[in-house]
Amino acid sequence: MEETKNRGKLGFGLMRLPKIGEEFDDEQICRMVDAFLAAGYTYFDTAFVYLGSEEATKRCLVDRYPRDAYTLASKVNVGVVKTAEEAKQQLEISLQRTGAGYFDYYLLHALMPDRYKKFEEYGLWDYIKEKKAEGVIRHIGFSFHATPEILEEVLSAHPEVEFVQLQINYADWENEHIQARKNYEIVRKYGKKVVIMEPVKGGRLADPDEAVKALFDAVNPDATYASWALRFAAGLDGLLAVLSGMSTIEQMEDNLKTMTDLKPFNEAEQEAIDKAMDFYAHPVTIPCTACRYCTDGCPMQINIPEIFKAYNIVLSGGAMWEAGPAYKRATKESGKASDCIGCGQCESMCPQQIPIIETLAKIAEKLEKR
């Protein structure tokens, strides 16, 4: 299951593709795909719920390259369906959207504490094993956002799993909510390959807190902050791919530079990373990665990620006069934090398990009464 001869196993996450307005920027996406493949990398990752991503994958990858030039992953998500049949139909729809013929890697998407048993109830484990036997799927895995105890339960029950996609980055390594290190260690205990998602934490570690920037700048001022995050993730053992959700050709070029000539941390760099991990072990900011899973079904059309981003200005030591305008921009054409009706749709979809309802109420109290 090795994907590249390059030292760093870079994967192209197709969730945050560049757009011009509401339309995908196919010209830039094609340039990114070309650069990625030219550098010797092959792992592309999309999903049924990444709106427009599978179709863009067809236009910019599948229609332009022979099928053996790349490997492609997609996913089935039970959070957007009400029946087992609807869930099973996602595979056929994804195959139609991408035109790929088969998926090299197919994942049960986002196993979370209140959702992971749905995959059993809907018979999806047996279904994807059947599809693997038919050749429609080559390798079976799942992506995971829950506790080490649940992870152990799933891996023990399903020896057919070949790889697990985990959220791993230096900020979450010792974070008591994400428990990245513990989850990674369990996957390796079972001898499974690891696909890393969110190595740059949705872009947050490309622009980390000022205290972390100071740590890194003191040791290696020429390195981009994103490269620190990628090097941490890529330095782990047992990797199938480190997914980076690249949105610009510049991000692609920086990631290729980092991963193609991947260097382990020297002593000073390792010390800086250790201190950064300590800094983030007990976060004070809202750990939102702007995946936007929470927004699609919000009945009040609240732009939750942008509201959280505005409030994080305050939580990270910024001034209220900075957060206020950011909050107004976040709510200019959508619902305010106080519009939340507490339906819980957003919390059921949040991979970071953020208490969104409670947090929105707190933000409304702080930012709407100024």
CSV table of C-alpha atoms in Angstrom, one decimal, residues 54-337:
chain,number,residue,atom,x,y,z
A,54,GLU,CA,-15.9,14.7,-6.6
A,55,GLU,CA,-17.0,16.4,-9.8
A,56,ALA,CA,-13.9,18.6,-9.7
A,57,THR,CA,-11.8,15.5,-9.3
A,58,LYS,CA,-13.3,14.1,-12.5
A,59,ARG,CA,-12.6,17.2,-14.5
A,60,CYS,CA,-9.1,17.9,-13.2
A,61,LEU,CA,-7.7,14.5,-12.5
A,62,VAL,CA,-9.7,11.5,-13.8
A,63,ASP,CA,-10.5,12.9,-17.2
A,64,ARG,CA,-6.9,14.1,-17.7
A,65,TYR,CA,-4.8,11.2,-16.5
A,66,PRO,CA,-4.7,7.4,-17.0
A,67,ARG,CA,-6.3,5.5,-14.1
A,68,ASP,CA,-3.0,3.9,-13.0
A,69,ALA,CA,-1.3,7.3,-12.6
A,70,TYR,CA,-3.0,8.0,-9.3
A,71,THR,CA,-4.9,6.5,-6.4
A,72,LEU,CA,-8.2,7.9,-5.2
A,73,ALA,CA,-10.0,7.7,-1.9
A,74,SER,CA,-13.7,8.6,-1.1
A,75,LYS,CA,-16.0,8.1,1.8
A,76,VAL,CA,-19.6,7.1,2.8
A,77,ASN,CA,-21.2,9.4,5.5
A,78,VAL,CA,-24.2,8.3,7.6
A,79,GLY,CA,-24.7,11.8,9.0
A,80,VAL,CA,-26.5,13.0,5.8
A,81,VAL,CA,-28.9,10.0,5.3
A,82,LYS,CA,-31.9,8.5,7.0
A,83,THR,CA,-31.8,4.9,5.7
A,84,ALA,CA,-29.3,2.2,5.0
A,85,GLU,CA,-30.2,2.2,1.3
A,86,GLU,CA,-29.4,5.9,1.0
A,87,ALA,CA,-26.1,5.3,2.6
A,88,LYS,CA,-25.2,2.5,0.3
A,89,GLN,CA,-26.2,4.6,-2.8
A,90,GLN,CA,-23.4,7.0,-1.9
A,91,LEU,CA,-20.8,4.7,-3.4
A,92,GLU,CA,-22.5,4.5,-6.7
A,93,ILE,CA,-23.1,8.2,-6.8
A,94,SER,CA,-19.4,8.9,-5.9
A,95,LEU,CA,-18.3,6.6,-8.7
A,96,GLN,CA,-20.6,8.4,-11.1
A,97,ARG,CA,-19.4,11.8,-10.0
A,98,THR,CA,-15.7,10.9,-10.3
A,99,GLY,CA,-15.9,8.6,-13.2
A,100,ALA,CA,-13.0,6.7,-11.6
A,101,GLY,CA,-14.4,3.2,-12.1
A,102,TYR,CA,-13.2,2.1,-8.7
A,103,PHE,CA,-11.8,3.6,-5.5
A,104,ASP,CA,-8.4,2.5,-4.3
A,105,TYR,CA,-9.4,3.5,-0.8
A,106,TYR,CA,-12.9,3.7,0.6
A,107,LEU,CA,-13.7,4.9,4.1
A,108,LEU,CA,-16.5,4.9,6.5
A,109,HIS,CA,-16.6,8.6,7.1
A,110,ALA,CA,-16.2,10.3,10.5
A,111,LEU,CA,-16.8,7.7,13.1
A,112,MET,CA,-17.9,9.7,16.1
A,113,PRO,CA,-19.3,8.8,19.6
A,114,ASP,CA,-22.9,9.3,18.7
A,115,ARG,CA,-22.6,7.9,15.1
A,116,TYR,CA,-20.2,5.0,14.9
A,117,LYS,CA,-22.8,2.3,15.6
A,118,LYS,CA,-24.9,3.6,12.7
A,119,PHE,CA,-22.4,2.0,10.3
A,120,GLU,CA,-23.2,-1.4,11.9
A,121,GLU,CA,-27.0,-0.8,11.9
A,122,TYR,CA,-26.9,0.1,8.2
A,123,GLY,CA,-24.9,-3.0,7.3
A,124,LEU,CA,-22.1,-0.8,5.8
A,125,TRP,CA,-19.2,-2.9,7.0
A,126,ASP,CA,-20.6,-6.0,5.2
A,127,TYR,CA,-21.5,-3.8,2.2
A,128,ILE,CA,-18.0,-2.4,1.6
A,129,LYS,CA,-16.5,-5.9,2.1
A,130,GLU,CA,-18.8,-7.1,-0.7
A,131,LYS,CA,-17.8,-4.2,-2.9
A,132,LYS,CA,-14.1,-5.0,-2.2
A,133,ALA,CA,-14.7,-8.6,-3.4
A,134,GLU,CA,-16.3,-7.2,-6.6
A,135,GLY,CA,-13.2,-5.0,-7.2
A,136,VAL,CA,-15.1,-1.7,-6.8
A,137,ILE,CA,-13.1,-1.0,-3.6
A,138,ARG,CA,-9.4,-1.9,-3.3
A,139,HIS,CA,-8.7,-1.1,0.4
A,140,ILE,CA,-11.1,-0.6,3.3
A,141,GLY,CA,-10.7,2.0,6.1
A,142,PHE,CA,-12.4,4.6,8.2
A,143,SER,CA,-11.9,8.1,9.4
A,144,PHE,CA,-12.2,8.7,13.1
A,145,HIS,CA,-13.2,11.5,15.5
A,146,ALA,CA,-13.8,9.8,18.9
A,147,THR,CA,-12.1,8.3,21.9
A,148,PRO,CA,-9.3,5.7,22.1
A,149,GLU,CA,-11.8,3.3,23.8
A,150,ILE,CA,-14.2,3.4,20.8
A,151,LEU,CA,-11.2,3.1,18.4
A,152,GLU,CA,-10.1,-0.1,20.2
A,153,GLU,CA,-13.7,-1.4,20.1
A,154,VAL,CA,-14.0,-0.8,16.3
A,155,LEU,CA,-10.6,-2.2,15.4
A,156,SER,CA,-11.1,-5.3,17.5
A,157,ALA,CA,-14.5,-6.0,15.8
A,158,HIS,CA,-13.2,-5.3,12.3
A,159,PRO,CA,-9.9,-7.0,11.4
A,160,GLU,CA,-10.7,-6.3,7.7
A,161,VAL,CA,-9.7,-2.7,8.2
A,162,GLU,CA,-6.5,-1.9,6.4
A,163,PHE,CA,-6.0,1.8,7.4
A,164,VAL,CA,-7.4,4.4,9.7
A,165,GLN,CA,-7.6,8.2,9.0
A,166,LEU,CA,-6.8,10.2,12.1
A,167,GLN,CA,-6.6,13.8,13.0
A,168,ILE,CA,-3.0,14.3,13.9
A,169,ASN,CA,-1.0,17.5,14.4
A,170,TYR,CA,1.3,18.9,17.0
A,171,ALA,CA,-1.5,21.0,18.5
A,172,ASP,CA,-3.7,18.0,19.0
A,173,TRP,CA,-1.0,15.4,20.0
A,174,GLU,CA,-1.6,15.8,23.7
A,175,ASN,CA,-5.0,17.6,23.5
A,176,GLU,CA,-7.3,16.0,26.0
A,177,HIS,CA,-10.3,16.2,23.7
A,178,ILE,CA,-8.7,15.0,20.4
A,179,GLN,CA,-6.3,12.5,22.1
A,180,ALA,CA,-4.3,12.2,18.8
A,181,ARG,CA,-1.3,10.4,20.3
A,182,LYS,CA,-3.4,7.8,22.1
A,183,ASN,CA,-5.5,7.1,18.9
A,184,TYR,CA,-2.3,6.8,16.8
A,185,GLU,CA,-0.8,4.3,19.2
A,186,ILE,CA,-3.9,2.1,19.2
A,187,VAL,CA,-3.9,2.0,15.4
A,188,ARG,CA,-0.3,1.1,15.3
A,189,LYS,CA,-0.8,-1.6,18.0
A,190,TYR,CA,-3.2,-3.3,15.6
A,191,GLY,CA,-0.7,-3.0,12.8
A,192,LYS,CA,-2.8,-0.8,10.6
A,193,LYS,CA,-1.6,2.0,8.3
A,194,VAL,CA,-2.4,5.6,9.2
A,195,VAL,CA,-3.7,8.4,7.0
A,196,ILE,CA,-3.2,11.7,8.7
A,197,MET,CA,-5.8,14.4,8.2
A,198,GLU,CA,-5.7,18.0,9.5
A,199,PRO,CA,-1.9,18.0,9.8
A,200,VAL,CA,-2.1,21.8,9.6
A,201,LYS,CA,-5.4,21.8,11.6
A,202,GLY,CA,-7.5,23.3,8.8
A,203,GLY,CA,-4.9,26.0,8.1
A,204,ARG,CA,-4.7,27.2,11.7
A,205,LEU,CA,-1.2,26.0,12.1
A,206,ALA,CA,-0.1,27.8,9.0
A,207,ASP,CA,-0.7,30.9,11.1
A,208,PRO,CA,-0.3,29.7,14.7
A,209,ASP,CA,-0.5,31.7,17.9
A,210,GLU,CA,2.1,34.4,18.4
A,211,ALA,CA,3.8,32.4,21.2
A,212,VAL,CA,4.3,29.5,18.9
A,213,LYS,CA,5.5,31.7,16.0
A,214,ALA,CA,8.1,33.1,18.4
A,215,LEU,CA,9.3,29.6,19.3
A,216,PHE,CA,9.7,28.6,15.6
A,217,ASP,CA,11.2,31.8,14.4
A,218,ALA,CA,13.9,31.7,17.1
A,219,VAL,CA,15.1,28.3,15.7
A,220,ASN,CA,14.4,28.4,12.0
A,221,PRO,CA,13.1,31.8,10.8
A,222,ASP,CA,13.2,30.8,7.1
A,223,ALA,CA,10.7,27.9,7.5
A,224,THR,CA,7.0,28.4,6.9
A,225,TYR,CA,4.8,27.6,9.8
A,226,ALA,CA,2.9,25.0,7.7
A,227,SER,CA,6.2,23.2,7.1
A,228,TRP,CA,6.7,22.7,10.8
A,229,ALA,CA,3.3,21.1,11.0
A,230,LEU,CA,3.8,18.8,8.0
A,231,ARG,CA,7.2,17.7,9.2
A,232,PHE,CA,5.8,16.8,12.6
A,233,ALA,CA,3.1,14.6,11.0
A,234,ALA,CA,5.3,13.1,8.4
A,235,GLY,CA,7.9,12.1,11.0
A,236,LEU,CA,5.6,9.4,12.4
A,237,ASP,CA,5.9,5.7,11.5
A,238,GLY,CA,3.4,3.6,9.6
A,239,LEU,CA,2.0,6.3,7.3
A,240,LEU,CA,0.0,5.7,4.2
A,241,ALA,CA,-0.4,9.4,3.5
A,242,VAL,CA,-0.4,12.8,5.2
A,243,LEU,CA,-3.3,14.7,3.7
A,244,SER,CA,-3.0,18.4,3.1
A,245,GLY,CA,-6.1,20.3,2.0
A,246,MET,CA,-4.3,22.7,-0.3
A,247,SER,CA,-6.3,25.7,-1.6
A,248,THR,CA,-3.6,27.5,-3.7
A,249,ILE,CA,-0.7,26.6,-6.0
A,250,GLU,CA,1.5,28.4,-3.5
A,251,GLN,CA,0.4,26.1,-0.7
A,252,MET,CA,1.0,23.2,-3.0
A,253,GLU,CA,4.6,24.4,-3.8
A,254,ASP,CA,5.4,24.9,-0.2
A,255,ASN,CA,4.1,21.4,0.8
A,256,LEU,CA,6.0,19.7,-2.1
A,257,LYS,CA,9.2,21.5,-1.1
A,258,THR,CA,8.7,20.3,2.5
A,259,MET,CA,7.7,16.7,1.8
A,260,THR,CA,10.0,15.9,-1.1
A,261,ASP,CA,13.1,16.9,0.8
A,262,LEU,CA,11.7,15.9,4.2
A,263,LYS,CA,14.2,16.3,7.1
A,264,PRO,CA,13.8,15.1,10.6
A,265,PHE,CA,13.8,17.8,13.4
A,266,ASN,CA,17.2,18.6,14.8
A,267,GLU,CA,17.5,18.9,18.6
A,268,ALA,CA,16.6,22.6,18.7
A,269,GLU,CA,13.6,22.1,16.4
A,270,GLN,CA,12.4,19.2,18.4
A,271,GLU,CA,12.6,21.3,21.6
A,272,ALA,CA,10.5,24.0,19.9
A,273,ILE,CA,7.9,21.5,18.7
A,274,ASP,CA,7.7,20.0,22.2
A,275,LYS,CA,7.1,23.5,23.7
A,276,ALA,CA,4.4,24.1,21.0
A,277,MET,CA,2.7,20.9,22.0
A,278,ASP,CA,2.7,21.9,25.6
A,279,PHE,CA,1.2,25.3,24.6
A,280,TYR,CA,-1.7,23.6,22.8
A,281,ALA,CA,-2.3,20.7,25.2
A,282,HIS,CA,-4.9,22.7,27.1
A,283,PRO,CA,-6.4,25.0,24.4
A,284,VAL,CA,-8.1,28.3,25.3
A,285,THR,CA,-9.3,29.0,21.8
A,286,ILE,CA,-12.2,27.2,20.0
A,287,PRO,CA,-10.7,24.3,18.1
A,288,CYS,CA,-12.7,24.9,14.9
A,289,THR,CA,-11.0,23.8,11.6
A,290,ALA,CA,-13.7,25.5,9.4
A,291,CYS,CA,-14.7,22.2,7.8
A,292,ARG,CA,-18.2,23.7,7.6
A,293,TYR,CA,-20.0,20.4,8.3
A,294,CYS,CA,-22.0,22.3,10.8
A,295,THR,CA,-23.3,25.0,8.4
A,296,ASP,CA,-25.1,23.0,5.6
A,297,GLY,CA,-28.1,21.9,7.7
A,298,CYS,CA,-28.3,24.9,10.0
A,299,PRO,CA,-31.9,26.1,9.9
A,300,MET,CA,-30.9,29.6,11.0
A,301,GLN,CA,-28.1,29.8,8.5
A,302,ILE,CA,-25.5,30.8,11.1
A,303,ASN,CA,-21.9,31.1,9.8
A,304,ILE,CA,-20.5,29.2,12.7
A,305,PRO,CA,-16.9,28.9,11.6
A,306,GLU,CA,-16.5,32.6,10.9
A,307,ILE,CA,-18.2,33.5,14.2
A,308,PHE,CA,-15.8,31.2,16.1
A,309,LYS,CA,-12.9,32.8,14.2
A,310,ALA,CA,-14.0,36.2,15.4
A,311,TYR,CA,-14.3,35.1,19.0
A,312,ASN,CA,-11.0,33.4,18.9
A,313,ILE,CA,-9.4,36.8,18.4
A,314,VAL,CA,-10.5,37.6,22.0
A,315,LEU,CA,-9.5,34.1,23.3
A,316,SER,CA,-6.1,34.3,21.9
A,317,GLY,CA,-5.3,37.6,23.5
A,318,GLY,CA,-6.6,40.1,20.9
A,319,ALA,CA,-8.7,43.1,21.6
A,320,MET,CA,-12.5,43.4,21.6
A,321,TRP,CA,-12.2,46.2,19.0
A,322,GLU,CA,-10.7,43.7,16.6
A,323,ALA,CA,-13.2,41.0,17.3
A,324,GLY,CA,-16.3,43.2,17.0
A,325,PRO,CA,-15.8,44.1,13.3
A,326,ALA,CA,-14.9,40.5,12.5
A,327,TYR,CA,-18.1,39.3,14.1
A,328,LYS,CA,-20.1,41.9,12.1
A,329,ARG,CA,-18.6,40.6,8.9
A,330,ALA,CA,-19.4,37.0,9.9
A,331,THR,CA,-23.1,37.8,10.5
A,332,LYS,CA,-23.6,40.5,7.8
A,333,GLU,CA,-25.4,38.1,5.4
A,334,SER,CA,-26.2,35.2,7.8
A,335,GLY,CA,-27.6,34.4,11.3
A,336,LYS,CA,-26.2,35.8,14.5
A,337,ALA,CA,-25.0,33.7,17.4
